mmCIF file of C-alpha atoms in Angstrom:
data_model
loop_
_atom_site.group_PDB
_atom_site.id
_atom_site.type_symbol
_atom_site.label_atom_id
_atom_site.label_comp_id
_atom_site.label_asym_id
_atom_site.label_seq_id
_atom_site.Cartn_x
_atom_site.Cartn_y
_atom_site.Cartn_z
ATOM 1 C CA MET A 181 -0.054 0.008 -0.064
ATOM 2 C CA ILE A 182 1.272 3.398 -0.933
ATOM 3 C CA LYS A 183 0.163 6.644 0.933
ATOM 4 C CA CYS A 184 1.298 9.777 -0.609
ATOM 5 C CA GLY A 185 1.310 13.472 0.461
ATOM 6 C CA LEU A 186 2.497 16.318 -1.585
ATOM 7 C CA MET A 187 6.473 15.394 -1.532
ATOM 8 C CA LEU A 188 6.477 12.143 0.516
ATOM 9 C CA CYS A 189 5.155 8.614 0.089
ATOM 10 C CA ARG A 190 4.844 5.911 2.875
ATOM 11 C CA LEU A 191 5.322 2.479 1.360
ATOM 12 C CA ILE A 192 4.025 -0.226 3.528
ATOM 13 C CA ILE A 193 5.435 -3.628 2.870
ATOM 14 C CA THR A 194 4.616 -6.398 5.376
ATOM 15 C CA GLY A 195 3.806 -3.993 7.998
ATOM 16 C CA ILE A 196 7.114 -2.108 7.810
ATOM 17 C CA PRO A 197 6.905 1.676 6.858
ATOM 18 C CA VAL A 198 9.433 2.997 4.432
ATOM 19 C CA ILE A 199 9.915 6.502 3.553
ATOM 20 C CA LEU A 200 10.262 7.417 -0.045
ATOM 21 C CA LEU A 201 10.831 10.800 -1.727
ATOM 22 C CA ALA A 202 7.952 11.457 -4.178
ATOM 23 C CA ALA A 203 8.733 13.293 -7.452
ATOM 24 C CA GLY A 204 7.747 16.757 -7.107
ATOM 25 C CA PRO A 205 7.601 19.497 -9.934
ATOM 26 C CA GLY A 206 10.808 19.491 -11.628
ATOM 27 C CA ALA A 207 12.262 16.632 -9.397
ATOM 28 C CA SER A 208 13.161 14.773 -12.554
ATOM 29 C CA ARG A 209 15.446 17.576 -13.865
ATOM 30 C CA GLN A 210 18.972 17.427 -12.648
ATOM 31 C CA ASP A 211 20.210 20.277 -10.657
ATOM 32 C CA ALA A 212 21.867 22.889 -12.961
ATOM 33 C CA VAL A 213 25.583 22.754 -13.282
ATOM 34 C CA LYS A 214 27.102 25.987 -11.821
ATOM 35 C CA ILE A 215 29.782 28.367 -12.844
ATOM 36 C CA ALA A 216 31.049 31.566 -11.274
ATOM 37 C CA LEU A 217 32.929 34.347 -13.408
ATOM 38 C CA ILE A 218 35.480 36.678 -11.770
ATOM 39 C CA ILE A 219 36.273 39.946 -13.577
ATOM 40 C CA ASP A 220 39.737 40.927 -12.306
ATOM 41 C CA ASP A 221 41.643 44.228 -12.686
ATOM 42 C CA MET A 222 38.576 46.467 -11.922
ATOM 43 C CA GLY A 223 38.969 49.901 -10.580
ATOM 44 C CA ASP A 224 41.814 51.536 -12.561
ATOM 45 C CA ARG A 225 39.822 52.172 -15.803
ATOM 46 C CA ARG A 226 36.467 54.107 -15.683
ATOM 47 C CA ILE A 227 35.060 53.099 -19.086
ATOM 48 C CA ALA A 228 36.255 49.505 -19.057
ATOM 49 C CA GLY A 229 34.913 49.035 -15.559
ATOM 50 C CA GLU A 230 31.437 50.529 -16.523
ATOM 51 C CA HIS A 231 31.207 48.211 -19.479
ATOM 52 C CA ALA A 232 32.083 45.283 -17.271
ATOM 53 C CA LEU A 233 29.628 46.098 -14.558
ATOM 54 C CA ALA A 234 26.920 46.080 -17.437
ATOM 55 C CA LEU A 235 27.198 42.274 -17.879
ATOM 56 C CA PRO A 236 24.086 40.410 -17.132
ATOM 57 C CA GLY A 237 23.728 38.054 -14.342
ATOM 58 C CA PRO A 238 25.455 37.594 -10.896
ATOM 59 C CA VAL A 239 29.055 38.033 -12.171
ATOM 60 C CA THR A 240 31.686 38.711 -9.634
ATOM 61 C CA TYR A 241 34.031 41.823 -9.583
ATOM 62 C CA ALA A 242 37.613 41.811 -8.104
ATOM 63 C CA PHE A 243 38.919 45.294 -7.628
ATOM 64 C CA LEU A 244 42.506 46.316 -7.333
ATOM 65 C CA PRO A 245 43.211 48.362 -4.066
ATOM 66 C CA GLN A 246 43.670 51.877 -3.873
ATOM 67 C CA THR A 247 42.691 52.622 -7.432
ATOM 68 C CA PRO A 248 40.983 55.580 -8.764
ATOM 69 C CA PHE A 249 37.666 54.002 -9.425
ATOM 70 C CA SER A 250 37.516 51.183 -7.215
ATOM 71 C CA ARG A 251 35.480 52.504 -4.315
ATOM 72 C CA GLN A 252 32.843 54.080 -6.731
ATOM 73 C CA GLN A 253 32.580 51.079 -8.981
ATOM 74 C CA ALA A 254 32.468 48.594 -6.047
ATOM 75 C CA GLY A 255 29.694 50.475 -4.801
ATOM 76 C CA LYS A 256 27.701 50.265 -7.980
ATOM 77 C CA ALA A 257 28.443 46.756 -8.185
ATOM 78 C CA HIS A 258 26.992 46.292 -4.734
ATOM 79 C CA GLN A 259 23.826 48.213 -5.721
ATOM 80 C CA LEU A 260 23.484 45.963 -8.668
ATOM 81 C CA LYS A 261 23.597 42.827 -6.404
ATOM 82 C CA LYS A 262 26.734 41.790 -7.689
ATOM 83 C CA GLU A 263 29.628 40.153 -5.416
ATOM 84 C CA VAL A 264 32.572 42.284 -4.740
ATOM 85 C CA MET A 265 36.086 40.877 -4.173
ATOM 86 C CA LEU A 266 39.617 42.435 -3.447
ATOM 87 C CA HIS A 267 42.046 41.612 -6.390
ATOM 88 C CA LEU A 268 45.039 41.615 -4.020
ATOM 89 C CA PRO A 269 48.463 42.347 -5.685
ATOM 90 C CA MET A 270 51.116 39.800 -4.632
ATOM 91 C CA GLU A 271 54.781 39.493 -5.649
ATOM 92 C CA SER A 272 55.312 37.580 -8.940
ATOM 93 C CA ASP A 273 58.477 35.631 -9.787
ATOM 94 C CA ASN A 274 59.062 37.749 -12.933
ATOM 95 C CA GLY A 275 59.282 40.973 -10.833
ATOM 96 C CA ASN A 276 56.322 42.781 -12.625
ATOM 97 C CA ALA A 277 55.187 46.158 -11.053
ATOM 98 C CA LEU A 278 52.394 45.556 -8.374
ATOM 99 C CA GLY A 279 50.915 48.889 -7.932
ATOM 100 C CA ARG A 280 49.694 50.104 -4.748
ATOM 101 C CA GLY A 281 49.083 47.817 -1.944
ATOM 102 C CA GLY A 282 51.243 45.097 -3.069
ATOM 103 C CA LEU A 283 52.527 42.330 -0.843
ATOM 104 C CA THR A 284 56.071 41.047 -1.208
ATOM 105 C CA LEU A 285 58.275 38.523 0.594
ATOM 106 C CA ASP A 286 60.582 41.088 2.032
ATOM 107 C CA MET A 287 57.879 42.548 4.107
ATOM 108 C CA SER A 288 57.953 42.138 7.821
ATOM 109 C CA LYS A 289 54.834 40.697 9.432
ATOM 110 C CA VAL A 290 53.736 44.084 10.629
ATOM 111 C CA ARG A 291 54.251 45.856 7.370
ATOM 112 C CA PHE A 292 52.604 42.967 5.443
ATOM 113 C CA LEU A 293 49.371 42.945 7.862
ATOM 114 C CA HIS A 294 49.253 46.883 7.630
ATOM 115 C CA THR A 295 49.557 46.997 3.926
ATOM 116 C CA LEU A 296 46.756 44.133 3.684
ATOM 117 C CA GLN A 297 44.300 45.991 6.072
ATOM 118 C CA ARG A 298 44.684 49.301 4.102
ATOM 119 C CA ASP A 299 43.859 47.156 0.868
ATOM 120 C CA ILE A 300 40.774 45.640 2.560
ATOM 121 C CA ALA A 301 39.484 48.933 3.735
ATOM 122 C CA SER A 302 39.983 50.605 0.290
ATOM 123 C CA ILE A 303 37.178 48.366 -1.113
ATOM 124 C CA PRO A 304 33.775 48.549 0.322
ATOM 125 C CA HIS A 305 31.266 45.582 0.483
ATOM 126 C CA LEU A 306 33.909 42.876 0.337
ATOM 127 C CA ALA A 307 32.813 39.288 0.190
ATOM 128 C CA GLY A 308 36.314 37.636 -0.658
ATOM 129 C CA VAL A 309 39.781 38.116 -1.933
ATOM 130 C CA ASN A 310 41.865 36.456 -4.877
ATOM 131 C CA ASN A 311 45.421 37.054 -5.881
ATOM 132 C CA HIS A 312 46.695 39.460 -8.531
ATOM 133 C CA MET A 313 49.675 37.866 -9.933
ATOM 134 C CA GLY A 314 51.524 36.225 -6.816
ATOM 135 C CA SER A 315 53.389 33.457 -8.578
ATOM 136 C CA LEU A 316 56.155 34.015 -6.035
ATOM 137 C CA LEU A 317 54.308 35.072 -2.839
ATOM 138 C CA THR A 318 51.516 32.187 -3.059
ATOM 139 C CA ARG A 319 54.522 29.684 -2.805
ATOM 140 C CA ASP A 320 55.554 30.943 0.574
ATOM 141 C CA PRO A 321 53.860 29.223 3.484
ATOM 142 C CA THR A 322 54.582 31.822 5.916
ATOM 143 C CA ALA A 323 53.140 34.764 3.845
ATOM 144 C CA MET A 324 50.143 32.573 3.239
ATOM 145 C CA ARG A 325 49.713 31.933 6.887
ATOM 146 C CA TRP A 326 49.778 35.549 7.663
ATOM 147 C CA LEU A 327 47.248 36.286 4.620
ATOM 148 C CA MET A 328 44.848 33.709 5.895
ATOM 149 C CA SER A 329 44.840 34.489 9.510
ATOM 150 C CA ALA A 330 43.832 38.275 8.575
ATOM 151 C CA LEU A 331 41.025 36.908 6.229
ATOM 152 C CA ARG A 332 39.773 34.663 8.947
ATOM 153 C CA GLU A 333 39.632 37.759 11.170
ATOM 154 C CA ALA A 334 37.785 39.729 8.470
ATOM 155 C CA GLY A 335 35.386 37.030 7.578
ATOM 156 C CA LEU A 336 36.419 36.839 3.784
ATOM 157 C CA TYR A 337 36.797 33.891 1.578
ATOM 158 C CA PHE A 338 39.773 33.347 -0.717
ATOM 159 C CA VAL A 339 40.023 32.234 -4.275
ATOM 160 C CA ASP A 340 43.554 31.177 -5.502
ATOM 161 C CA SER A 341 43.941 32.390 -8.866
ATOM 162 C CA ARG A 342 46.552 29.817 -9.397
ATOM 163 C CA THR A 343 49.169 31.932 -11.190
ATOM 164 C CA THR A 344 51.760 29.006 -10.359
ATOM 165 C CA ASP A 345 51.260 25.208 -9.991
ATOM 166 C CA ALA A 346 53.532 25.643 -6.940
ATOM 167 C CA THR A 347 51.007 27.718 -4.888
ATOM 168 C CA VAL A 348 50.290 26.695 -1.485
ATOM 169 C CA ALA A 349 47.485 29.248 -0.835
ATOM 170 C CA GLU A 350 44.451 27.029 -1.222
ATOM 171 C CA ARG A 351 46.098 24.332 1.164
ATOM 172 C CA VAL A 352 47.064 26.968 3.943
ATOM 173 C CA ALA A 353 43.466 28.565 3.526
ATOM 174 C CA GLY A 354 41.949 25.278 4.312
ATOM 175 C CA SER A 355 44.115 24.573 7.276
ATOM 176 C CA ASN A 356 43.159 27.929 8.617
ATOM 177 C CA LEU A 357 39.403 27.101 8.151
ATOM 178 C CA ILE A 358 39.042 29.819 5.502
ATOM 179 C CA ALA A 359 36.356 29.242 2.857
ATOM 180 C CA SER A 360 38.399 28.835 -0.206
ATOM 181 C CA SER A 361 38.474 27.714 -3.772
ATOM 182 C CA ARG A 362 40.518 27.892 -7.080
ATOM 183 C CA ARG A 363 40.348 29.290 -10.350
ATOM 184 C CA ASN A 364 39.724 26.425 -13.009
ATOM 185 C CA VAL A 365 40.045 28.439 -16.326
ATOM 186 C CA PHE A 366 41.456 31.862 -17.412
ATOM 187 C CA LEU A 367 39.214 33.094 -20.186
ATOM 188 C CA ASP A 368 41.417 35.554 -21.676
ATOM 189 C CA ASN A 369 45.281 34.879 -21.601
ATOM 190 C CA ILE A 370 44.971 35.587 -25.293
ATOM 191 C CA PRO A 371 42.697 38.443 -25.721
ATOM 192 C CA ARG A 372 40.825 37.614 -28.933
ATOM 193 C CA GLU A 373 37.152 36.752 -29.292
ATOM 194 C CA SER A 374 37.739 33.444 -30.754
ATOM 195 C CA GLU A 375 40.104 32.416 -27.811
ATOM 196 C CA VAL A 376 37.736 33.939 -25.235
ATOM 197 C CA ARG A 377 34.922 31.884 -26.731
ATOM 198 C CA ALA A 378 37.055 28.637 -26.675
ATOM 199 C CA GLN A 379 38.060 29.226 -22.996
ATOM 200 C CA LEU A 380 34.508 29.708 -22.002
ATOM 201 C CA HIS A 381 33.472 26.385 -23.786
ATOM 202 C CA LYS A 382 36.384 24.879 -21.638
ATOM 203 C CA LEU A 383 34.942 26.386 -18.550
ATOM 204 C CA LEU A 384 31.463 25.107 -19.152
ATOM 205 C CA GLU A 385 32.905 21.509 -19.942
ATOM 206 C CA THR A 386 34.924 21.505 -16.858
ATOM 207 C CA ALA A 387 31.618 22.467 -14.768
ATOM 208 C CA ARG A 388 29.918 19.785 -16.529
ATOM 209 C CA GLU A 389 32.411 17.436 -15.652
ATOM 210 C CA LYS A 390 32.982 18.534 -11.977
ATOM 211 C CA GLY A 391 29.613 19.951 -11.192
ATOM 212 C CA SER A 392 30.876 23.458 -10.916
ATOM 213 C CA ALA A 393 33.777 25.633 -12.077
ATOM 214 C CA ILE A 394 35.360 29.055 -11.637
ATOM 215 C CA GLY A 395 36.459 31.236 -14.532
ATOM 216 C CA ILE A 396 38.654 34.616 -14.356
ATOM 217 C CA GLY A 397 38.451 37.119 -17.091
ATOM 218 C CA HIS A 398 39.195 40.742 -17.496
ATOM 219 C CA PRO A 399 37.454 43.919 -18.711
ATOM 220 C CA TYR A 400 38.944 43.586 -22.003
ATOM 221 C CA PRO A 401 36.705 44.865 -24.971
ATOM 222 C CA GLN A 402 37.031 41.287 -26.630
ATOM 223 C CA THR A 403 36.010 39.299 -23.244
ATOM 224 C CA LEU A 404 33.121 41.574 -22.643
ATOM 225 C CA ALA A 405 31.717 41.307 -26.071
ATOM 226 C CA VAL A 406 31.832 37.544 -25.866
ATOM 227 C CA LEU A 407 30.270 37.395 -22.474
ATOM 228 C CA GLN A 408 27.544 39.875 -23.187
ATOM 229 C CA GLU A 409 26.574 37.450 -26.133
ATOM 230 C CA GLU A 410 26.998 34.158 -24.293
ATOM 231 C CA LEU A 411 25.800 34.766 -20.738
ATOM 232 C CA PRO A 412 22.034 34.872 -21.608
ATOM 233 C CA LYS A 413 22.402 31.507 -23.254
ATOM 234 C CA LEU A 414 23.715 29.628 -20.153
ATOM 235 C CA LYS A 415 20.258 28.839 -18.658
ATOM 236 C CA GLU A 416 19.260 26.903 -21.921
ATOM 237 C CA GLN A 417 22.471 25.006 -21.684
ATOM 238 C CA GLY A 418 21.584 23.898 -18.194
ATOM 239 C CA ILE A 419 24.222 26.071 -16.819
ATOM 240 C CA GLU A 420 23.546 28.361 -13.823
ATOM 241 C CA LEU A 421 25.721 31.525 -13.285
ATOM 242 C CA VAL A 422 26.215 32.187 -9.562
ATOM 243 C CA PRO A 423 28.318 34.320 -7.240
ATOM 244 C CA VAL A 424 31.745 32.944 -6.231
ATOM 245 C CA SER A 425 30.523 32.569 -2.692
ATOM 246 C CA ALA A 426 27.989 29.983 -3.978
ATOM 247 C CA LEU A 427 30.888 27.798 -4.901
ATOM 248 C CA ILE A 428 33.273 28.288 -2.019
ATOM 249 C CA ASN A 429 34.208 25.369 -0.001
ATOM 250 C CA ALA A 430 32.695 25.396 3.602
ATOM 251 C CA GLY A 431 35.010 26.659 6.580
ATOM 252 C CA ARG A 432 34.126 30.406 7.316
ATOM 253 C CA PRO A 433 30.831 29.218 9.172
ATOM 254 C CA LEU A 434 32.862 27.345 11.704
ATOM 255 C CA TRP A 435 34.948 30.530 12.621
ATOM 256 C CA ARG A 436 31.745 32.647 12.556
ATOM 257 C CA ALA A 437 30.068 30.404 15.059
ATOM 258 C CA SER A 438 33.096 30.200 17.305
ATOM 259 C CA SER A 439 33.424 33.958 17.386
ATOM 260 C CA SER A 440 29.742 35.008 18.099
ATOM 261 C CA PRO A 441 28.844 35.598 21.613
#
């Protein structure tokens, strides 16, 4: 005998009740595969930033610290219900200029943390942080421990942009109970529309394989043109665009619970 409610059936076999989930509306459809998109290098170019903020859907924006338009455009992103990140400059192994607010290996702990706190304070509405460059600094366990300790205190997540395969950032974040994840695909290392389109396809295939994936792009005209065209098509492909925080590994709630009164 089967007795059914709206979403629950009780199957009685030889007097033993067994609880079954009944198929409700849409239950036969698989959950949507999820992607998150981060647009890096926001804040130092007004027009490019405004064009990036016009992208449809819950795109996440990562702002360079202490840049001319970061505070204003981060505020606008928040008003548009878009997630805001700090794109934190870190020392690279090729010696590229970091700009203001950069973190380097030769810093003392006091100077490192002071610079980081200024960077965090320069961007309103922060949900998380990812690294700008950092192929040298993200290899250093001590610097990453300093970083993750500060992010834990601030309640921010971390995404490892993975500018080097030798990075220890995500591992150190996990050991410090920081909500964290990693970049799966760069969309525009080669800023041509055909290449961006191919990398976006790679991101979608990665998400289909893993269930979710994170892509990183930049406010280049070619990248924005492709995303303006392709993002509205995601739903019909069974892909859901979500904020980065929706894909981040658990960890931060443990800290928040322990720090609450």
